PDB file of C-alpha atoms and ligand atoms in Angstrom:
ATOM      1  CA  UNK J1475     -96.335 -66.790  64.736  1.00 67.00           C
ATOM      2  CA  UNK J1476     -96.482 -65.286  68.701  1.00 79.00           C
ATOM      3  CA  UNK J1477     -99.581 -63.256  68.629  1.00 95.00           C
ATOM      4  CA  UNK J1478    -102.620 -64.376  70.452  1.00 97.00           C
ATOM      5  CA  UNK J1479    -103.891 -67.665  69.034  1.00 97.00           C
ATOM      6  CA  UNK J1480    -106.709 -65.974  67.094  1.00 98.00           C
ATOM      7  CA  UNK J1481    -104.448 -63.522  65.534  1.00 98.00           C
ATOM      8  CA  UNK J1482    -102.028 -66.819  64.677  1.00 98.00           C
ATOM      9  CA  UNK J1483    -105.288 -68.683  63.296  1.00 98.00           C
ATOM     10  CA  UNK J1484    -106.177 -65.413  61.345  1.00 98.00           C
ATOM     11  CA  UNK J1485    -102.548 -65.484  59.791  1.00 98.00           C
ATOM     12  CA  UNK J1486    -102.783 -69.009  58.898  1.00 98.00           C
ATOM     13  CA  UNK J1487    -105.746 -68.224  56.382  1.00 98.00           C
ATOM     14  CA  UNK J1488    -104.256 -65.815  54.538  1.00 98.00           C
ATOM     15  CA  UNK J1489    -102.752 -66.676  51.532  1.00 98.00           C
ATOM     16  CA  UNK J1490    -100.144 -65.199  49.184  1.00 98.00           C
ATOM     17  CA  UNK J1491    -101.383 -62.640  46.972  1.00 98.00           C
ATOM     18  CA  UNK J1492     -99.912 -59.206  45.022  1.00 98.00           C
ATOM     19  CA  UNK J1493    -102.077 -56.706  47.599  1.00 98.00           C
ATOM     20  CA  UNK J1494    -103.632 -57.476  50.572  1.00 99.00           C
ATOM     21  CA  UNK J1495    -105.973 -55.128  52.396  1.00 99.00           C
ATOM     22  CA  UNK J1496    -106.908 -54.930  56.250  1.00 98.00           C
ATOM     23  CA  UNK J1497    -110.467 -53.262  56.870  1.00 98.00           C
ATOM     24  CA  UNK J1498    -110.554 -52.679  60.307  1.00 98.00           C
ATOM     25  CA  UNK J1499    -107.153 -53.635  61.129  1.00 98.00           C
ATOM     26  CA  UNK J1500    -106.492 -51.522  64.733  1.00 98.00           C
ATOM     27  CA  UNK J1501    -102.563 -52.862  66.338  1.00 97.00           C
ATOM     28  CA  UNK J1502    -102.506 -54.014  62.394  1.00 98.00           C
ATOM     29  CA  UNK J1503    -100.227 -57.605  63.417  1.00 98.00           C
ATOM     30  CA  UNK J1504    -102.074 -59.503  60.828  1.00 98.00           C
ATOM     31  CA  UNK J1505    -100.487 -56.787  57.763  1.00 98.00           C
ATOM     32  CA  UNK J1506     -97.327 -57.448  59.525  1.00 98.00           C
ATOM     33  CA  UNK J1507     -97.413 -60.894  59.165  1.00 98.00           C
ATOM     34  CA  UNK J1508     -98.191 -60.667  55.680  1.00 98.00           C
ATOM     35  CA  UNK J1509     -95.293 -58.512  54.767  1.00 98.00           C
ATOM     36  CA  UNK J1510     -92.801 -59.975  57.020  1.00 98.00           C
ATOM     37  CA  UNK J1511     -93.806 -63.745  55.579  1.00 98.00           C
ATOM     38  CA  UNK J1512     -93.224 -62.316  51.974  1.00 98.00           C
ATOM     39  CA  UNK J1513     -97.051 -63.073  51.458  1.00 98.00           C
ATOM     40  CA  UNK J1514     -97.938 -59.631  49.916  1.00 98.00           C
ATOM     41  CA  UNK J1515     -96.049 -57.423  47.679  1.00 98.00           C
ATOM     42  CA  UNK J1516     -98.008 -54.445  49.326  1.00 98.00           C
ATOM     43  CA  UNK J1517    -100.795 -53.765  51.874  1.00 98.00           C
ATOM     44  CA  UNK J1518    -103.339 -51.108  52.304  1.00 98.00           C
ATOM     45  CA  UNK J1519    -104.337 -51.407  56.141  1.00 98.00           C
ATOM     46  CA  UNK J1520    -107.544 -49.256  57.402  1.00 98.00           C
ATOM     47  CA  UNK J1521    -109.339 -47.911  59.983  1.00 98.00           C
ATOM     48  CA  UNK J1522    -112.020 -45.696  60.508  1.00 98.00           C
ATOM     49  CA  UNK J1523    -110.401 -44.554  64.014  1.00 98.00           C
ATOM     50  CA  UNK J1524    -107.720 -42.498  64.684  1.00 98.00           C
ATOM     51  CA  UNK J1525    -106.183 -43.860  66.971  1.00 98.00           C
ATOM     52  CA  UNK J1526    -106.512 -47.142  66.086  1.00 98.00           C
ATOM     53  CA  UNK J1527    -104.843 -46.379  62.848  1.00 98.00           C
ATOM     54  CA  UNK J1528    -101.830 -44.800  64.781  1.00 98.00           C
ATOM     55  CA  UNK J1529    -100.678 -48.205  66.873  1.00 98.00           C
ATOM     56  CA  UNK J1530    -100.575 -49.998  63.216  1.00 98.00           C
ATOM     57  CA  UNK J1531     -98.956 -47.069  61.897  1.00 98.00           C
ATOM     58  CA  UNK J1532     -96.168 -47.512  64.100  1.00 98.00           C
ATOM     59  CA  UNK J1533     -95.742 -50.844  63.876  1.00 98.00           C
ATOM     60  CA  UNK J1534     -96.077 -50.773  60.192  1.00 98.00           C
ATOM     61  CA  UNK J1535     -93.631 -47.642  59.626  1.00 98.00           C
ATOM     62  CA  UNK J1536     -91.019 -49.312  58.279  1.00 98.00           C
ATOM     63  CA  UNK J1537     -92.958 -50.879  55.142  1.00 98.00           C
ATOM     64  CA  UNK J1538     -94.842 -47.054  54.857  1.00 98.00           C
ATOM     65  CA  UNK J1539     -91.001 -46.039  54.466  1.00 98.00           C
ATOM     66  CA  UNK J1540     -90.583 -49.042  52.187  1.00 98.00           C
ATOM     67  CA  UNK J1541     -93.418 -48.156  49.758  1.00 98.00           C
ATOM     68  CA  UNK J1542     -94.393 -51.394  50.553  1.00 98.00           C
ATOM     69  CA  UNK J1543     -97.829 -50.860  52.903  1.00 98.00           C
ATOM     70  CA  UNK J1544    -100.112 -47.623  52.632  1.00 98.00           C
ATOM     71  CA  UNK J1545    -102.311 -46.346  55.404  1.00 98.00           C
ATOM     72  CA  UNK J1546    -106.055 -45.221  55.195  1.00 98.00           C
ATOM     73  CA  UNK J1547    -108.114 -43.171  57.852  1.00 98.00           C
ATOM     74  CA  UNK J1548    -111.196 -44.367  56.391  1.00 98.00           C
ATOM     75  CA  UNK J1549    -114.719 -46.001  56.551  1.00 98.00           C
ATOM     76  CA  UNK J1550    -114.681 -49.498  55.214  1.00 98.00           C
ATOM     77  CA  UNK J1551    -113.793 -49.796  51.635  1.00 98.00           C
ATOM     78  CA  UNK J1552    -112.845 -46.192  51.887  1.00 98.00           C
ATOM     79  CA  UNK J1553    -109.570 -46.539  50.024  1.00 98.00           C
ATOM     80  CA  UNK J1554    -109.576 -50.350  48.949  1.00 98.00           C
ATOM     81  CA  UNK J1555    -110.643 -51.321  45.677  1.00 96.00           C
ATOM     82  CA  UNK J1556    -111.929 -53.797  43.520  1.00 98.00           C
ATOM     83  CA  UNK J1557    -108.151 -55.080  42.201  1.00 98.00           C
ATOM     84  CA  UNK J1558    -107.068 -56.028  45.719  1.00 98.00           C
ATOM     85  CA  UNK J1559    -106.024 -60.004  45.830  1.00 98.00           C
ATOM     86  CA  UNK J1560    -107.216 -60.424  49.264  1.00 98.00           C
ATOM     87  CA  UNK J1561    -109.535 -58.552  52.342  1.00 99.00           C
ATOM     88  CA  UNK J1562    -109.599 -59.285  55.852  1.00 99.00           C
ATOM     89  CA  UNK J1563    -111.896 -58.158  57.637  1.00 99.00           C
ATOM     90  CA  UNK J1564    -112.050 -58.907  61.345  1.00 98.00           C
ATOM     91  CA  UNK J1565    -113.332 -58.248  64.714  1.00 98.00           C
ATOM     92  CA  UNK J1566    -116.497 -56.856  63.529  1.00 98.00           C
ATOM     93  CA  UNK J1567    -120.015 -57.484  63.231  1.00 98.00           C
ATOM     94  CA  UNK J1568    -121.054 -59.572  60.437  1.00 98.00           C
ATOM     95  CA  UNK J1569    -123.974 -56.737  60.218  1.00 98.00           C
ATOM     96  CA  UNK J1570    -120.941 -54.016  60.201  1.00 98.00           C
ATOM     97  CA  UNK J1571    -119.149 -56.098  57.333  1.00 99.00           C
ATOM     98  CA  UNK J1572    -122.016 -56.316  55.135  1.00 99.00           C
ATOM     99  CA  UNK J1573    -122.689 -52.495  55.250  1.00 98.00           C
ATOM    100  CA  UNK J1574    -119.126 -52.324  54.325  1.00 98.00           C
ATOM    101  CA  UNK J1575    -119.318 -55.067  51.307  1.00 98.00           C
ATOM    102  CA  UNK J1576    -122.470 -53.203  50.468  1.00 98.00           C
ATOM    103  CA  UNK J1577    -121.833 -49.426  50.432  1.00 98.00           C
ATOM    104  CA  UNK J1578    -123.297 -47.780  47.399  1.00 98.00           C
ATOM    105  CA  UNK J1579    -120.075 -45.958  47.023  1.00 98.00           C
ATOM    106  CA  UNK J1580    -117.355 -48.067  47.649  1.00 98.00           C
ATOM    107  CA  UNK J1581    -118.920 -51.641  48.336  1.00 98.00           C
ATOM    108  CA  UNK J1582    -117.670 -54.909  46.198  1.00 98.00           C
ATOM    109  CA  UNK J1583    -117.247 -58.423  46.727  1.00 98.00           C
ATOM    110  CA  UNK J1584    -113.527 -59.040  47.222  1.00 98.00           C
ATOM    111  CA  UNK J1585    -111.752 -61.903  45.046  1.00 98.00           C
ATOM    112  CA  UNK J1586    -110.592 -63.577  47.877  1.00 98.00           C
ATOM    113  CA  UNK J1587    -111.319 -62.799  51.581  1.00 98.00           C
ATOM    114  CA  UNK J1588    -111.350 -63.554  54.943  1.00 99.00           C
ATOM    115  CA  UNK J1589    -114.310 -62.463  57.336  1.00 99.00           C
ATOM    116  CA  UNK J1590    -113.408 -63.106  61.582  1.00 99.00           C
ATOM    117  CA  UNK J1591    -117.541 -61.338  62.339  1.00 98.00           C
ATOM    118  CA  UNK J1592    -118.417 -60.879  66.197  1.00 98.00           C
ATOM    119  CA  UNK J1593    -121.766 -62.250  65.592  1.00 98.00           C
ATOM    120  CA  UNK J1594    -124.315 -62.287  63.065  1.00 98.00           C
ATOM    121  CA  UNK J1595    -122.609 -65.075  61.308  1.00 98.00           C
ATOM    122  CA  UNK J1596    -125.558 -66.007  59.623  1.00 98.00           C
ATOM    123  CA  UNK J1597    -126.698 -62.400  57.760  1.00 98.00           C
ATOM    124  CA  UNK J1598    -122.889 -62.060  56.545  1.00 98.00           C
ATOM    125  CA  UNK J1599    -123.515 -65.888  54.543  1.00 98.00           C
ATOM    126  CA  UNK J1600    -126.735 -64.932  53.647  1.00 98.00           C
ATOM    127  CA  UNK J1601    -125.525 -61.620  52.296  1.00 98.00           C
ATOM    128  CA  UNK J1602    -121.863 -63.769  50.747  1.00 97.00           C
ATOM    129  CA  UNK J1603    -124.175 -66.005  48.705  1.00 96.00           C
ATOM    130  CA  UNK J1604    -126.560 -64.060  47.491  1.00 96.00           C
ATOM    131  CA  UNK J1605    -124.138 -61.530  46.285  1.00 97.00           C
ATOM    132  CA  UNK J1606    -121.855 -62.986  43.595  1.00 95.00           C
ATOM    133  CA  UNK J1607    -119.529 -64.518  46.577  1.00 96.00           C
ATOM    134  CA  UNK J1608    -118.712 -67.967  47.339  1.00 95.00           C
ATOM    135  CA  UNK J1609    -117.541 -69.700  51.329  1.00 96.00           C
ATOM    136  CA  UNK J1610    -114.573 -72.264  51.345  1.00 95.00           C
ATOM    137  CA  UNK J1611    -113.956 -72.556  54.927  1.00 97.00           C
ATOM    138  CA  UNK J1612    -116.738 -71.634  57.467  1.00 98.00           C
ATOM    139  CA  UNK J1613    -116.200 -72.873  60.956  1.00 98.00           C
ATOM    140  CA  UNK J1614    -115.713 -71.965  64.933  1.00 98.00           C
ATOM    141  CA  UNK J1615    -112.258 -71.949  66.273  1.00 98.00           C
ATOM    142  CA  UNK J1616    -111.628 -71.263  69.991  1.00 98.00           C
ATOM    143  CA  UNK J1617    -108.934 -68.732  71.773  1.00 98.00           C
ATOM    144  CA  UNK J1618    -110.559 -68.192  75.604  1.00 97.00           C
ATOM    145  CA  UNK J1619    -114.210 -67.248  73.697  1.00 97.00           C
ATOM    146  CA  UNK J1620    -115.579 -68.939  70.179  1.00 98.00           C
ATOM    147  CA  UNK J1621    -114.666 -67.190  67.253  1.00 98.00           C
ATOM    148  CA  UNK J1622    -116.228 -67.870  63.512  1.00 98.00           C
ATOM    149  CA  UNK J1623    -113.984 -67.332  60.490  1.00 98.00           C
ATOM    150  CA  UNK J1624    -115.535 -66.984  56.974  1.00 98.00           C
ATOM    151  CA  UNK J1625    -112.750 -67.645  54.490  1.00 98.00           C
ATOM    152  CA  UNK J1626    -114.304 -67.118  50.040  1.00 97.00           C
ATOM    153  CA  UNK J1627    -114.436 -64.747  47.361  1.00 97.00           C
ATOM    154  CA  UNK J1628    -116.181 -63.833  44.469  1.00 97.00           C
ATOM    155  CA  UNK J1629    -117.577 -66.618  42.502  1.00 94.00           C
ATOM    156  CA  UNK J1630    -116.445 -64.629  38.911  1.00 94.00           C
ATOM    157  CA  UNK J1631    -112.273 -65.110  40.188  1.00 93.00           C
ATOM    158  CA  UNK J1632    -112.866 -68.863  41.313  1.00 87.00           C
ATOM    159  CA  UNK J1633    -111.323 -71.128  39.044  1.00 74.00           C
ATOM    160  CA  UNK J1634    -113.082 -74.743  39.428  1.00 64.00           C
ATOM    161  CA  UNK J1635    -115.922 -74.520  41.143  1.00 61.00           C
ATOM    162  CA  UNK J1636    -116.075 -76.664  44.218  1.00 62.00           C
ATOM    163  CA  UNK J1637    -119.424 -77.036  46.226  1.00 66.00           C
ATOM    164  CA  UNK J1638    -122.491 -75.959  44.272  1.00 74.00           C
ATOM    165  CA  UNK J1639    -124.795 -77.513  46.972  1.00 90.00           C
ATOM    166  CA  UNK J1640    -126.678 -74.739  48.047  1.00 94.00           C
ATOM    167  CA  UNK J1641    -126.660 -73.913  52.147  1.00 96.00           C
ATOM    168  CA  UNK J1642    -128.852 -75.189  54.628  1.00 97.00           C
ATOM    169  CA  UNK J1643    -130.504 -73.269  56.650  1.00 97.00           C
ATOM    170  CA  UNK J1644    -128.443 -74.713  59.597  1.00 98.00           C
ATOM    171  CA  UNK J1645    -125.194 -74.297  57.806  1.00 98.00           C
ATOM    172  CA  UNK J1646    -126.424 -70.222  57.063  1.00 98.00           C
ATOM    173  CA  UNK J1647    -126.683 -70.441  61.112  1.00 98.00           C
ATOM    174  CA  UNK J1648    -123.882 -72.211  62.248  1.00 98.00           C
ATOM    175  CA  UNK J1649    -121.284 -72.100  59.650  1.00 98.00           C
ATOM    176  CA  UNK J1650    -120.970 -75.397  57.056  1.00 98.00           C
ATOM    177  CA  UNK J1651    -118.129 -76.955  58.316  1.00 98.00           C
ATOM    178  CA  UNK J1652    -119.844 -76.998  61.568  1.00 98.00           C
ATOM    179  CA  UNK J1653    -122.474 -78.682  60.358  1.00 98.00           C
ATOM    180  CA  UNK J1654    -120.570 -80.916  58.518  1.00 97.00           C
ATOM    181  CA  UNK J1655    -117.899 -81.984  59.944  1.00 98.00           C
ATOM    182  CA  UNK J1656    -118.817 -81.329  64.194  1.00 98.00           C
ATOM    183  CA  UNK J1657    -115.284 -79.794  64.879  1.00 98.00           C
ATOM    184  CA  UNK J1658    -114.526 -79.858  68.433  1.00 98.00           C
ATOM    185  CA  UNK J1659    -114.544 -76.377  69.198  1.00 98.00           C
ATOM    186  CA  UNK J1660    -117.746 -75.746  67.671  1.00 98.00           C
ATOM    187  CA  UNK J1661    -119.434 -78.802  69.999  1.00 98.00           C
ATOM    188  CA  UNK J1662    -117.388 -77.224  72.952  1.00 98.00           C
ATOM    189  CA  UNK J1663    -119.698 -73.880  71.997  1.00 98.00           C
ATOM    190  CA  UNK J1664    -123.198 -75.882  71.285  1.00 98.00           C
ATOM    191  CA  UNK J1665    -122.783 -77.634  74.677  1.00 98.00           C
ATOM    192  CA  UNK J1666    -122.204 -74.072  76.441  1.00 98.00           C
ATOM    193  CA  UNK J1667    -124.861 -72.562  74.712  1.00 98.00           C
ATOM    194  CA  UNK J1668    -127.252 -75.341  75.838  1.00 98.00           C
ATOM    195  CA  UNK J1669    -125.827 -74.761  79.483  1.00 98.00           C
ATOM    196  CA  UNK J1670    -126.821 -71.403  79.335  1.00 98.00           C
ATOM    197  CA  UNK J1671    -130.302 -72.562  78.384  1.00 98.00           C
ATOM    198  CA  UNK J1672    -130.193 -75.025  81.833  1.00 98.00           C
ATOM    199  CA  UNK J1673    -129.574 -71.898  83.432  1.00 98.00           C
ATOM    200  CA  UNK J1674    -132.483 -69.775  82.441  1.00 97.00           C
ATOM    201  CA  UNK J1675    -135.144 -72.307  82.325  1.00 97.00           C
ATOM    202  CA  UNK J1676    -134.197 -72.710  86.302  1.00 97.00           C
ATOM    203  CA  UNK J1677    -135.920 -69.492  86.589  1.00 95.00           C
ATOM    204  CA  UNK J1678    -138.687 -69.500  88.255  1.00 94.00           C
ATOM    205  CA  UNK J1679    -140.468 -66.566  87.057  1.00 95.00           C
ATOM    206  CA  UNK J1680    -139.899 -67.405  83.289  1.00 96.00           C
ATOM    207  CA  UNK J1681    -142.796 -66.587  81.257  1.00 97.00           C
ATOM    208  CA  UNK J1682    -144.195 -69.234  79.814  1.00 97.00           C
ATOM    209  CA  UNK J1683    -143.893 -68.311  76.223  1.00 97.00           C
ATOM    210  CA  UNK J1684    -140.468 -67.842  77.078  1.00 97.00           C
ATOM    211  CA  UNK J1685    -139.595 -71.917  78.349  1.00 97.00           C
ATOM    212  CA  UNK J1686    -140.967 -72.944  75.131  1.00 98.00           C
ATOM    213  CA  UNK J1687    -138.840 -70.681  72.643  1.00 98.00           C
ATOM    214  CA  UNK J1688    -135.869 -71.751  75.239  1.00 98.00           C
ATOM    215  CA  UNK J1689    -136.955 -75.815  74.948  1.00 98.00           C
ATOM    216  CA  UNK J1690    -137.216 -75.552  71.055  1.00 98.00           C
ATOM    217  CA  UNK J1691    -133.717 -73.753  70.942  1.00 97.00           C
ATOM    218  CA  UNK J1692    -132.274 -76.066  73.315  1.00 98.00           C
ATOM    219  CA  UNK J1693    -133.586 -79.088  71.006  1.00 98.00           C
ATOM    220  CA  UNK J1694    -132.602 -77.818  67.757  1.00 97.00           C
ATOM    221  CA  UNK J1695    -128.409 -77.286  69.428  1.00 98.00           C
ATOM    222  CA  UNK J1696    -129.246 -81.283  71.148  1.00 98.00           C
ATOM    223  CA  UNK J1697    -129.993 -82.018  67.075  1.00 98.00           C
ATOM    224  CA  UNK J1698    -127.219 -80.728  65.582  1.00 98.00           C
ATOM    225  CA  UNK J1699    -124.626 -81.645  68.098  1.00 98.00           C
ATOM    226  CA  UNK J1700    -126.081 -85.471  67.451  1.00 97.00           C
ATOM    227  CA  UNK J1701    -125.559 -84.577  63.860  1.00 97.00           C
ATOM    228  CA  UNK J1702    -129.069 -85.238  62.920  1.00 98.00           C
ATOM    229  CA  UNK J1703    -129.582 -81.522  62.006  1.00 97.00           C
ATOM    230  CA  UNK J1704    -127.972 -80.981  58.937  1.00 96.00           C
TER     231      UNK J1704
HETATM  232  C1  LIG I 297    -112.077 -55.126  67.553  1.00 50.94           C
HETATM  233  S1  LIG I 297    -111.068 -54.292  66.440  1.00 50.94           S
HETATM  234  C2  LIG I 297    -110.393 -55.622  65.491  1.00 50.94           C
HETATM  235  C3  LIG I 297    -109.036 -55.320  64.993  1.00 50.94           C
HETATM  236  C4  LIG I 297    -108.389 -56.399  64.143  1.00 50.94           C
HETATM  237  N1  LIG I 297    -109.005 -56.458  62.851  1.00 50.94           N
HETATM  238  C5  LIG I 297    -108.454 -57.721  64.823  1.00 50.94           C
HETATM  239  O1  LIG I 297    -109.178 -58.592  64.377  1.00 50.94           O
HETATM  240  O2  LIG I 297    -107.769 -57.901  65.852  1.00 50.94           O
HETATM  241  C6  LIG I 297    -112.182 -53.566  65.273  1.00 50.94           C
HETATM  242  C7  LIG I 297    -111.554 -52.421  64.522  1.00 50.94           C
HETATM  243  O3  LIG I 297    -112.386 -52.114  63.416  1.00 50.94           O
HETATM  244  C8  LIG I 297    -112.486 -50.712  63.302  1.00 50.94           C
HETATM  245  N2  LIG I 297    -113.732 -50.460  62.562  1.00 50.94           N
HETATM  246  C9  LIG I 297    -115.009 -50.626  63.002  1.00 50.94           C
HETATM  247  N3  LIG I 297    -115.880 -50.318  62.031  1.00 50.94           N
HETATM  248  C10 LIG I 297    -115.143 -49.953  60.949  1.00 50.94           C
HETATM  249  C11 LIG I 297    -115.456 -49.529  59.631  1.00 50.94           C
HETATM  250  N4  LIG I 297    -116.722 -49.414  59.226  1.00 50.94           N
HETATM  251  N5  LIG I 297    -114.445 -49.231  58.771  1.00 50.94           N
HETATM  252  C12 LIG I 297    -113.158 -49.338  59.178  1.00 50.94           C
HETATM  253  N6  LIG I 297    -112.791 -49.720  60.421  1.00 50.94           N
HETATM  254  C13 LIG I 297    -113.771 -50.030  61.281  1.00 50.94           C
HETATM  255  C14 LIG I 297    -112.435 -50.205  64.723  1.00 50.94           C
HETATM  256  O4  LIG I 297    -112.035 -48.866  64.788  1.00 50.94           O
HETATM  257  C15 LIG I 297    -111.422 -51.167  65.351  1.00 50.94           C
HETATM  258  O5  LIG I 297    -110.118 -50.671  65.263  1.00 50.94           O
END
C-alpha cells in the first residue's frame, strides 16, 4: 500500500462499504486508499483543525471534484451520521473517541468501525460494550511504537452473532486477542513494559508504597505474558 506500516495495517481493516467516514483523518491517506481501492462509493473525511483538513483536502481534491468524497471542518461526528457503512477513527485518545461516540448532539454507535486510540484502550471497550457495540478484532500491532486497533460495530447491524462471552477484565485492559491468542507484538510490549518497571524499582528513593503498586503491576504483565491471566 506504501504508507507507513500503521497507515498500511489501518487500510487492511477496512472493508468495502457504500460510505466511509474518517473522524480525525489529518494527511487523510487512509480515505485515499479507500477510494482509490474502489472500497467506498463516497467518503466524508473530518477534522476539527484547519489545517489539518487542508493537507487531506489536497490530496483528496480530485474525488471533491468527483462528487465522490466530501470534506467537514468539524468536531467529531460533526457532519457524519448514523447511515454511514463504516468510521475510522484514529490517532486519538480512546477518552477523545468516546466523547465523540457519545456527544449528546451528534454521538452514535457506528455499524461498522475501526478505532486506532493512543491510549485508554480499556475505557473505549468498556464504553463499546456497554453501549449497543460489539469488538471483532482487538489487538496490538507494532510500527517503531505499539499501536492497539479496535475493529466492531453496533450489535443491532451484526448478522450472526459471534462471541457472546462477556470480557474479562484483562481482555477490557489489554485488548482480547491479546489475551487470547499472545500475538508477538503484544508480548514484545508486555516485556518492555515490565523493563520499564526494572528500571524504576532500581530507584533508590522509591517510596515504599510505590515498589509495591510497581511489584503487583509487574506480576500481573509476568501472568499474562505466561498466559495464566486470562
Ligand atoms: C494524530 S492525528 C491522526 C490522523 C489520522 N487519523 C491518522 O491516524 O494518521 C489526529 C487528528 O485528529 C484530529 N482531531 C482531534 N480531535 C478531534 C475531534 N474531536 N474531532 C475531529 N478531529 C479531531 C486532529 O486535529 C488531528 O488531525
Amino acid at each position: 500500500m506504501g504508507y507507513t506500516k500503521r497507515i498500511d495495517t489501518l487500510c487492511g481493516l477496512l472493508s468495502k462499504t457504500d460510505v466511509f467516514a474518517d473522524v480525525g483523518c489529518d494527511h487523510g491517506y487512509c480515505t485515499e486508499y479507500m477510494l482509490g481501492h474502489g472500497l467506498c462509493e463516497r467518503a466524508i473525511f473530518s477534522d476539527v483543525s484547519k489545517g489539518s483538513l487542508a493537507k487531506a483536502e489536497r490530496l483528496l481534491a480530485p474525488y471533491v471534484r468527483a462528487g465522490r468524497a466530501v470534506s467537514v471542518l468539524g468536531d467529531g461526528f460533526y457532519g457524519v451520521d448514523e447511515s454511514v457503512g463504516l468510521v475510522l477513527i484514529a490517532g486519538m485518545g480512546g477518552c477523545e473517541i468516546v466523547s465523540i461516540l457519545s456527544d449528546v448532539k451528534h454521538g452514535f454507535m457506528p455499524k461498522k468501525f475501526v478505532f486506532q486510540p493512543m491510549h485508554d484502550g480499556e475505557k473505549l471497550r468498556r464504553y463499546i460494550l456497554e453501549n449497543g457495540g460489539y469488538i471483532d478484532k482487538d489487538y496490538t500491532f507494532e510500527d517503531g511504537k505499539f499501536y492497539e486497533v479496535i475493529c466492531g460495530g453496533n450489535v443491532k447491524e451484526r448478522g450472526q452473532v459471534c462471541d457472546e462471552h462477556p470480557y474479562t477484565d484483562a481482555e477490557y485492559e489489554f485488548g482480547r486477542d491479546n489475551i487470547r491468542q499472545l500475538p508477538e507484538a503484544f508480548q514484545k510490549r508486555l516485556k518492555k513494559l515490565i523493563g520499564n518497571i526494572d528500571r524504576y524499582l532500581k530507584e533508590p528513593n522509591l517510596q515504599e508504597e510505590s515498589r509495591r503498586e510497581l511489584l503487583e503491576k509487574r506480576a500481573r504483565f509476568e501472568g499474562v505474558l505466561r498466559g495464566e491471566i486470562k
